[in-house]
Amino acid sequence: MPDVTLTTLQGLKQSGEKIAMLTAYDATFAQAASAAGAEMLLIGDSLGMVLQGHDSTLPVTVEEMAYHTACVKRGNQGAMIVTDLPFASGTSLQRLLDDAVKVMQAGAHMVKLEGGAWLAEPIVRLAQMGVPVCAHLGLTPQSVNLFGGFKVQGRQETQARQLRADAIALEQAGAAMLLLECVPSALGQEISEAVKIPVIGIGAGPGTDGQVLVMHDMLGLSLSGRAPKFVKNFMQGQDGIQGAFAAYVKAVKDGSFPGPEHGFSA
Ligand code: KIV
């Protein structure tokens, strides 16, 4: 049982204190990020890109997700551990449930699934098994081929209406948390205010209940040499990685990150 629970996160949302989340893939970085005060560690399938060097998250397997979850668990100091279910988990409900069991047994406290209202059935089944779900909306990287690239979502009113409806449906189905990626800042705030569960944003503006960044991005490391607009390099002005993690947590908590320059307009 981590120190940070769903009750902690609900309390932070209600009090207006922002939630700080970072990706982590191994024990050493998990220890550094959790010791710096990040309430949540995400074993993102972004590991397919930042650790394995693929050009998308699609090749990642559940065995790899479980392996990195177990590594993070060993270094974690009290943060809640959230693990992505990879692309291939979506082939059937049974496979998704089996894959959730694998990552929970490896040390996750919550699983993250990409998708909208159609996730209602797995969310209900997982809740019956005692597994909290974070639903990932907006730019869902596993659908990069459908989107035609890593593009901002929800700029057109029809898309924005769909995202609002999906968020409400996912909350009603029993999702414990939402993650909103690359949507206009105004929509990020609107959705966060429309639901009672915590909403974590990445490229969704300052109005969400918390923020997440891919660890490599916020440390200024990138295979392509180009950082997305929503990223800030927290190594600047720091003499080490521990300082960068602490600066990130502080900036999320005091509201100085993300700034207007990190957000998207409608
Ligand atoms: O895989 C991941 O790291 C993620 C973040 C981009 C939120 O889903």
mmCIF file of C-alpha atoms and ligand atoms in Angstrom:
data_model
loop_
_atom_site.group_PDB
_atom_site.id
_atom_site.type_symbol
_atom_site.label_atom_id
_atom_site.label_comp_id
_atom_site.label_asym_id
_atom_site.label_seq_id
_atom_site.Cartn_x
_atom_site.Cartn_y
_atom_site.Cartn_z
ATOM 1 C CA MET A 1 0.000 0.000 0.000
ATOM 2 C CA PRO A 2 1.562 3.332 -0.996
ATOM 3 C CA ASP A 3 1.419 6.446 1.235
ATOM 4 C CA VAL A 4 -0.522 8.196 -1.547
ATOM 5 C CA THR A 5 -3.944 6.626 -2.038
ATOM 6 C CA LEU A 6 -7.058 7.509 -4.031
ATOM 7 C CA THR A 7 -8.300 9.313 -0.909
ATOM 8 C CA THR A 8 -5.133 11.457 -0.901
ATOM 9 C CA LEU A 9 -5.672 12.359 -4.557
ATOM 10 C CA GLN A 10 -9.355 13.192 -4.025
ATOM 11 C CA GLY A 11 -8.349 15.393 -1.079
ATOM 12 C CA LEU A 12 -5.774 17.220 -3.200
ATOM 13 C CA LYS A 13 -8.383 17.880 -5.899
ATOM 14 C CA GLN A 14 -10.887 19.157 -3.345
ATOM 15 C CA SER A 15 -8.347 21.433 -1.659
ATOM 16 C CA GLY A 16 -7.067 22.762 -4.980
ATOM 17 C CA GLU A 17 -3.500 21.522 -4.372
ATOM 18 C CA LYS A 18 -2.011 20.369 -7.682
ATOM 19 C CA ILE A 19 -0.880 16.760 -8.092
ATOM 20 C CA ALA A 20 2.645 16.113 -9.410
ATOM 21 C CA MET A 21 3.239 12.993 -11.501
ATOM 22 C CA LEU A 22 6.317 11.878 -13.440
ATOM 23 C CA THR A 23 7.075 8.873 -15.560
ATOM 24 C CA ALA A 24 9.631 6.435 -14.143
ATOM 25 C CA TYR A 25 10.935 3.172 -15.528
ATOM 26 C CA ASP A 26 13.533 1.982 -13.035
ATOM 27 C CA ALA A 27 14.279 1.848 -9.308
ATOM 28 C CA THR A 28 16.836 4.679 -9.124
ATOM 29 C CA PHE A 29 14.734 7.287 -10.898
ATOM 30 C CA ALA A 30 11.604 6.101 -9.081
ATOM 31 C CA GLN A 31 13.365 6.698 -5.779
ATOM 32 C CA ALA A 32 14.571 10.155 -6.853
ATOM 33 C CA ALA A 33 11.164 11.267 -8.183
ATOM 34 C CA SER A 34 9.151 9.965 -5.236
ATOM 35 C CA ALA A 35 11.659 11.384 -2.731
ATOM 36 C CA ALA A 36 11.308 14.754 -4.502
ATOM 37 C CA GLY A 37 7.590 14.722 -3.703
ATOM 38 C CA ALA A 38 5.916 13.398 -6.848
ATOM 39 C CA GLU A 39 2.655 11.852 -5.641
ATOM 40 C CA MET A 40 2.379 9.538 -8.636
ATOM 41 C CA LEU A 41 4.824 7.583 -10.793
ATOM 42 C CA LEU A 42 3.694 6.494 -14.244
ATOM 43 C CA ILE A 43 5.272 3.516 -15.943
ATOM 44 C CA GLY A 44 4.208 4.823 -19.316
ATOM 45 C CA ASP A 45 4.383 2.817 -22.499
ATOM 46 C CA SER A 46 6.394 5.852 -23.610
ATOM 47 C CA LEU A 47 9.203 3.525 -22.554
ATOM 48 C CA GLY A 48 8.894 2.083 -26.058
ATOM 49 C CA MET A 49 10.127 5.407 -27.379
ATOM 50 C CA VAL A 50 12.454 6.808 -24.686
ATOM 51 C CA LEU A 51 14.053 3.526 -23.519
ATOM 52 C CA GLN A 52 13.713 1.256 -26.555
ATOM 53 C CA GLY A 53 14.043 3.832 -29.342
ATOM 54 C CA HIS A 54 10.896 2.881 -31.281
ATOM 55 C CA ASP A 55 9.021 5.604 -33.164
ATOM 56 C CA SER A 56 5.749 4.816 -31.364
ATOM 57 C CA THR A 57 4.480 3.000 -28.271
ATOM 58 C CA LEU A 58 2.883 0.174 -30.280
ATOM 59 C CA PRO A 59 5.657 -2.482 -29.992
ATOM 60 C CA VAL A 60 5.655 -2.494 -26.154
ATOM 61 C CA THR A 61 4.565 -5.773 -24.522
ATOM 62 C CA VAL A 62 2.820 -6.373 -21.217
ATOM 63 C CA GLU A 63 5.846 -8.375 -20.047
ATOM 64 C CA GLU A 64 7.983 -5.262 -20.525
ATOM 65 C CA MET A 65 5.414 -3.126 -18.678
ATOM 66 C CA ALA A 66 5.392 -5.621 -15.790
ATOM 67 C CA TYR A 67 9.204 -5.759 -15.686
ATOM 68 C CA HIS A 68 9.551 -1.967 -15.442
ATOM 69 C CA THR A 69 6.711 -1.786 -12.905
ATOM 70 C CA ALA A 70 8.578 -4.235 -10.671
ATOM 71 C CA CYS A 71 11.762 -2.127 -11.021
ATOM 72 C CA VAL A 72 9.908 1.075 -10.086
ATOM 73 C CA LYS A 73 8.213 -0.613 -7.128
ATOM 74 C CA ARG A 74 11.609 -1.454 -5.602
ATOM 75 C CA GLY A 75 12.756 2.186 -5.637
ATOM 76 C CA ASN A 76 9.442 3.899 -4.919
ATOM 77 C CA GLN A 77 9.068 5.842 -1.677
ATOM 78 C CA GLY A 78 5.348 6.054 -1.087
ATOM 79 C CA ALA A 79 4.064 7.339 -4.438
ATOM 80 C CA MET A 80 1.108 5.751 -6.192
ATOM 81 C CA ILE A 81 2.298 3.611 -9.108
ATOM 82 C CA VAL A 82 0.258 3.751 -12.316
ATOM 83 C CA THR A 83 1.080 1.407 -15.196
ATOM 84 C CA ASP A 84 -0.062 1.671 -18.807
ATOM 85 C CA LEU A 85 -1.699 -1.312 -20.416
ATOM 86 C CA PRO A 86 0.005 -1.532 -23.815
ATOM 87 C CA PHE A 87 -1.548 -1.430 -27.297
ATOM 88 C CA ALA A 88 -1.906 -5.226 -27.602
ATOM 89 C CA SER A 89 -3.973 -5.458 -24.387
ATOM 90 C CA GLY A 90 -6.897 -4.044 -26.360
ATOM 91 C CA THR A 91 -7.459 -7.124 -28.543
ATOM 92 C CA SER A 92 -10.096 -8.539 -26.173
ATOM 93 C CA LEU A 93 -11.679 -7.870 -22.794
ATOM 94 C CA GLN A 94 -10.187 -11.083 -21.400
ATOM 95 C CA ARG A 95 -6.681 -10.145 -22.537
ATOM 96 C CA LEU A 96 -7.050 -6.684 -21.036
ATOM 97 C CA LEU A 97 -8.129 -8.152 -17.687
ATOM 98 C CA ASP A 98 -5.276 -10.701 -17.774
ATOM 99 C CA ASP A 99 -2.751 -7.964 -18.587
ATOM 100 C CA ALA A 100 -4.090 -5.797 -15.754
ATOM 101 C CA VAL A 101 -3.493 -8.723 -13.379
ATOM 102 C CA LYS A 102 0.126 -8.998 -14.610
ATOM 103 C CA VAL A 103 0.989 -5.348 -13.966
ATOM 104 C CA MET A 104 -0.894 -5.210 -10.653
ATOM 105 C CA GLN A 105 0.980 -8.304 -9.462
ATOM 106 C CA ALA A 106 4.227 -6.612 -10.521
ATOM 107 C CA GLY A 107 3.487 -3.649 -8.245
ATOM 108 C CA ALA A 108 1.054 -1.216 -9.906
ATOM 109 C CA HIS A 109 -1.650 0.428 -7.794
ATOM 110 C CA MET A 110 -3.672 1.615 -10.802
ATOM 111 C CA VAL A 111 -3.737 0.854 -14.528
ATOM 112 C CA LYS A 112 -4.038 3.395 -17.330
ATOM 113 C CA LEU A 113 -6.057 2.653 -20.471
ATOM 114 C CA GLU A 114 -6.232 4.816 -23.568
ATOM 115 C CA GLY A 115 -9.707 5.525 -24.914
ATOM 116 C CA GLY A 116 -13.139 7.034 -24.450
ATOM 117 C CA ALA A 117 -16.608 5.978 -23.350
ATOM 118 C CA TRP A 118 -16.152 2.484 -24.835
ATOM 119 C CA LEU A 119 -13.821 1.696 -21.905
ATOM 120 C CA ALA A 120 -16.870 1.552 -19.613
ATOM 121 C CA GLU A 121 -17.074 -2.256 -19.675
ATOM 122 C CA PRO A 122 -13.403 -2.907 -18.799
ATOM 123 C CA ILE A 123 -13.546 -0.183 -16.135
ATOM 124 C CA VAL A 124 -16.522 -1.868 -14.460
ATOM 125 C CA ARG A 125 -14.901 -5.330 -14.642
ATOM 126 C CA LEU A 126 -11.576 -4.020 -13.319
ATOM 127 C CA ALA A 127 -13.311 -2.186 -10.460
ATOM 128 C CA GLN A 128 -15.048 -5.464 -9.535
ATOM 129 C CA MET A 129 -11.554 -7.009 -9.322
ATOM 130 C CA GLY A 130 -10.335 -4.116 -7.163
ATOM 131 C CA VAL A 131 -8.275 -2.406 -9.857
ATOM 132 C CA PRO A 132 -8.533 1.388 -10.137
ATOM 133 C CA VAL A 133 -8.396 2.763 -13.682
ATOM 134 C CA CYS A 134 -7.006 6.003 -15.093
ATOM 135 C CA ALA A 135 -8.571 6.697 -18.502
ATOM 136 C CA HIS A 136 -6.322 8.537 -20.971
ATOM 137 C CA LEU A 137 -8.156 10.931 -23.330
ATOM 138 C CA GLY A 138 -7.179 13.442 -26.002
ATOM 139 C CA LEU A 139 -3.972 12.588 -27.841
ATOM 140 C CA THR A 140 -3.802 8.861 -27.094
ATOM 141 C CA PRO A 141 -0.416 7.788 -28.516
ATOM 142 C CA GLN A 142 -1.538 4.202 -29.234
ATOM 143 C CA SER A 143 -3.885 5.737 -31.875
ATOM 144 C CA VAL A 144 -1.148 7.765 -33.572
ATOM 145 C CA ASN A 145 -1.831 6.018 -36.884
ATOM 146 C CA LEU A 146 -5.517 6.903 -36.719
ATOM 147 C CA PHE A 147 -4.709 10.541 -35.845
ATOM 148 C CA GLY A 148 -2.103 10.848 -38.611
ATOM 149 C CA GLY A 149 0.590 11.962 -36.158
ATOM 150 C CA PHE A 150 1.031 13.305 -32.627
ATOM 151 C CA LYS A 151 -1.508 16.133 -32.998
ATOM 152 C CA VAL A 152 -3.470 18.335 -30.607
ATOM 153 C CA GLN A 153 -7.000 16.946 -30.117
ATOM 154 C CA GLY A 154 -10.256 18.746 -29.320
ATOM 155 C CA ARG A 155 -9.656 21.908 -31.312
ATOM 156 C CA GLN A 156 -12.854 21.477 -33.334
ATOM 157 C CA GLU A 157 -16.122 21.811 -31.428
ATOM 158 C CA THR A 158 -17.353 18.329 -32.446
ATOM 159 C CA GLN A 159 -14.152 16.758 -31.068
ATOM 160 C CA ALA A 160 -14.314 18.894 -27.912
ATOM 161 C CA ARG A 161 -17.961 17.859 -27.347
ATOM 162 C CA GLN A 162 -16.958 14.194 -27.725
ATOM 163 C CA LEU A 163 -14.111 14.568 -25.229
ATOM 164 C CA ARG A 164 -16.412 16.238 -22.662
ATOM 165 C CA ALA A 165 -18.986 13.441 -23.108
ATOM 166 C CA ASP A 166 -16.284 10.751 -22.844
ATOM 167 C CA ALA A 167 -14.934 12.258 -19.612
ATOM 168 C CA ILE A 168 -18.383 12.225 -17.987
ATOM 169 C CA ALA A 169 -19.112 8.677 -19.222
ATOM 170 C CA LEU A 170 -15.758 7.407 -17.911
ATOM 171 C CA GLU A 171 -16.361 8.962 -14.497
ATOM 172 C CA GLN A 172 -19.834 7.407 -14.389
ATOM 173 C CA ALA A 173 -18.387 4.006 -15.340
ATOM 174 C CA GLY A 174 -16.115 4.213 -12.283
ATOM 175 C CA ALA A 175 -12.777 5.544 -13.576
ATOM 176 C CA ALA A 176 -10.662 6.696 -10.633
ATOM 177 C CA MET A 177 -8.730 9.313 -12.591
ATOM 178 C CA LEU A 178 -8.471 10.877 -16.052
ATOM 179 C CA LEU A 179 -5.355 11.844 -17.973
ATOM 180 C CA LEU A 180 -5.797 14.457 -20.698
ATOM 181 C CA GLU A 181 -3.062 14.808 -23.300
ATOM 182 C CA CYS A 182 -2.598 17.657 -25.787
ATOM 183 C CA VAL A 183 -5.937 19.438 -25.737
ATOM 184 C CA PRO A 184 -6.595 23.206 -25.697
ATOM 185 C CA SER A 185 -6.020 24.693 -22.232
ATOM 186 C CA ALA A 186 -9.619 25.948 -21.964
ATOM 187 C CA LEU A 187 -10.949 22.429 -22.632
ATOM 188 C CA GLY A 188 -8.532 20.960 -20.068
ATOM 189 C CA GLN A 189 -9.932 23.290 -17.415
ATOM 190 C CA GLU A 190 -13.545 22.707 -18.457
ATOM 191 C CA ILE A 191 -13.247 18.913 -18.227
ATOM 192 C CA SER A 192 -11.419 19.112 -14.885
ATOM 193 C CA GLU A 193 -14.246 21.234 -13.476
ATOM 194 C CA ALA A 194 -16.940 18.948 -14.929
ATOM 195 C CA VAL A 195 -15.814 15.776 -13.112
ATOM 196 C CA LYS A 196 -15.183 14.991 -9.447
ATOM 197 C CA ILE A 197 -12.281 12.601 -10.090
ATOM 198 C CA PRO A 198 -8.747 14.050 -10.432
ATOM 199 C CA VAL A 199 -7.671 15.033 -13.951
ATOM 200 C CA ILE A 200 -3.949 14.992 -14.755
ATOM 201 C CA GLY A 201 -2.818 16.969 -17.780
ATOM 202 C CA ILE A 202 0.081 16.854 -20.204
ATOM 203 C CA GLY A 203 -0.172 19.656 -22.723
ATOM 204 C CA ALA A 204 -3.673 20.371 -21.367
ATOM 205 C CA GLY A 205 -2.939 23.729 -19.731
ATOM 206 C CA PRO A 206 -2.759 24.892 -16.112
ATOM 207 C CA GLY A 207 -6.427 24.236 -15.271
ATOM 208 C CA THR A 208 -6.178 20.472 -14.690
ATOM 209 C CA ASP A 209 -5.830 19.016 -11.173
ATOM 210 C CA GLY A 210 -2.265 17.904 -11.750
ATOM 211 C CA GLN A 211 0.492 17.516 -14.315
ATOM 212 C CA VAL A 212 2.605 14.726 -15.720
ATOM 213 C CA LEU A 213 5.713 14.849 -17.893
ATOM 214 C CA VAL A 214 7.865 12.154 -19.418
ATOM 215 C CA MET A 215 10.994 12.139 -17.251
ATOM 216 C CA HIS A 216 13.440 12.249 -20.159
ATOM 217 C CA ASP A 217 11.671 15.283 -21.663
ATOM 218 C CA MET A 218 11.777 17.344 -18.453
ATOM 219 C CA LEU A 219 15.458 16.459 -17.978
ATOM 220 C CA GLY A 220 16.162 17.926 -21.418
ATOM 221 C CA LEU A 221 16.900 14.567 -23.050
ATOM 222 C CA SER A 222 15.416 13.755 -26.430
ATOM 223 C CA LEU A 223 16.387 11.301 -29.171
ATOM 224 C CA SER A 224 15.005 13.642 -31.849
ATOM 225 C CA GLY A 225 16.580 16.768 -30.350
ATOM 226 C CA ARG A 226 13.147 18.468 -30.386
ATOM 227 C CA ALA A 227 11.029 18.903 -27.259
ATOM 228 C CA PRO A 228 7.232 19.155 -27.542
ATOM 229 C CA LYS A 229 5.765 22.622 -26.848
ATOM 230 C CA PHE A 230 4.279 21.495 -23.511
ATOM 231 C CA VAL A 231 7.664 20.456 -22.077
ATOM 232 C CA LYS A 232 9.882 22.555 -19.821
ATOM 233 C CA ASN A 233 13.510 21.586 -19.235
ATOM 234 C CA PHE A 234 13.796 21.476 -15.430
ATOM 235 C CA MET A 235 17.548 20.734 -15.516
ATOM 236 C CA GLN A 236 18.166 24.385 -16.306
ATOM 237 C CA GLY A 237 19.483 26.105 -13.194
ATOM 238 C CA GLN A 238 19.922 22.780 -11.341
ATOM 239 C CA ASP A 239 23.133 20.915 -10.649
ATOM 240 C CA GLY A 240 21.566 17.464 -10.626
ATOM 241 C CA ILE A 241 18.572 15.308 -11.444
ATOM 242 C CA GLN A 242 17.246 15.317 -7.861
ATOM 243 C CA GLY A 243 17.145 19.133 -8.037
ATOM 244 C CA ALA A 244 15.306 19.013 -11.379
ATOM 245 C CA PHE A 245 12.647 16.667 -9.963
ATOM 246 C CA ALA A 246 12.218 18.902 -6.893
ATOM 247 C CA ALA A 247 11.951 22.009 -9.119
ATOM 248 C CA TYR A 248 9.258 20.275 -11.211
ATOM 249 C CA VAL A 249 7.201 19.301 -8.148
ATOM 250 C CA LYS A 250 7.506 22.843 -6.758
ATOM 251 C CA ALA A 251 6.504 24.437 -10.080
ATOM 252 C CA VAL A 252 3.458 22.158 -10.421
ATOM 253 C CA LYS A 253 2.418 22.883 -6.828
ATOM 254 C CA ASP A 254 2.881 26.673 -7.023
ATOM 255 C CA GLY A 255 1.177 26.838 -10.436
ATOM 256 C CA SER A 256 4.180 28.281 -12.284
ATOM 257 C CA PHE A 257 4.233 25.188 -14.560
ATOM 258 C CA PRO A 258 2.689 24.914 -17.064
ATOM 259 C CA GLY A 259 2.887 28.521 -18.215
ATOM 260 C CA PRO A 260 0.805 29.945 -21.070
ATOM 261 C CA GLU A 261 3.662 29.134 -23.469
ATOM 262 C CA HIS A 262 3.251 25.402 -22.747
ATOM 263 C CA GLY A 263 -0.442 25.299 -23.657
ATOM 264 C CA PHE A 264 -2.542 25.078 -26.819
ATOM 265 C CA SER A 265 -5.311 27.379 -27.995
ATOM 266 C CA ALA A 266 -8.591 26.127 -29.447
HETATM 267 O O1 KIV B 1 3.227 6.656 -21.830
HETATM 268 C C1 KIV B 1 3.326 7.714 -21.204
HETATM 269 O O2 KIV B 1 4.363 8.097 -20.686
HETATM 270 C C2 KIV B 1 2.137 8.550 -21.107
HETATM 271 C C3 KIV B 1 2.360 10.006 -20.837
HETATM 272 C C4 KIV B 1 2.651 10.704 -22.108
HETATM 273 C C5 KIV B 1 1.222 10.608 -20.128
HETATM 274 O O3 KIV B 1 1.051 8.084 -21.318
#
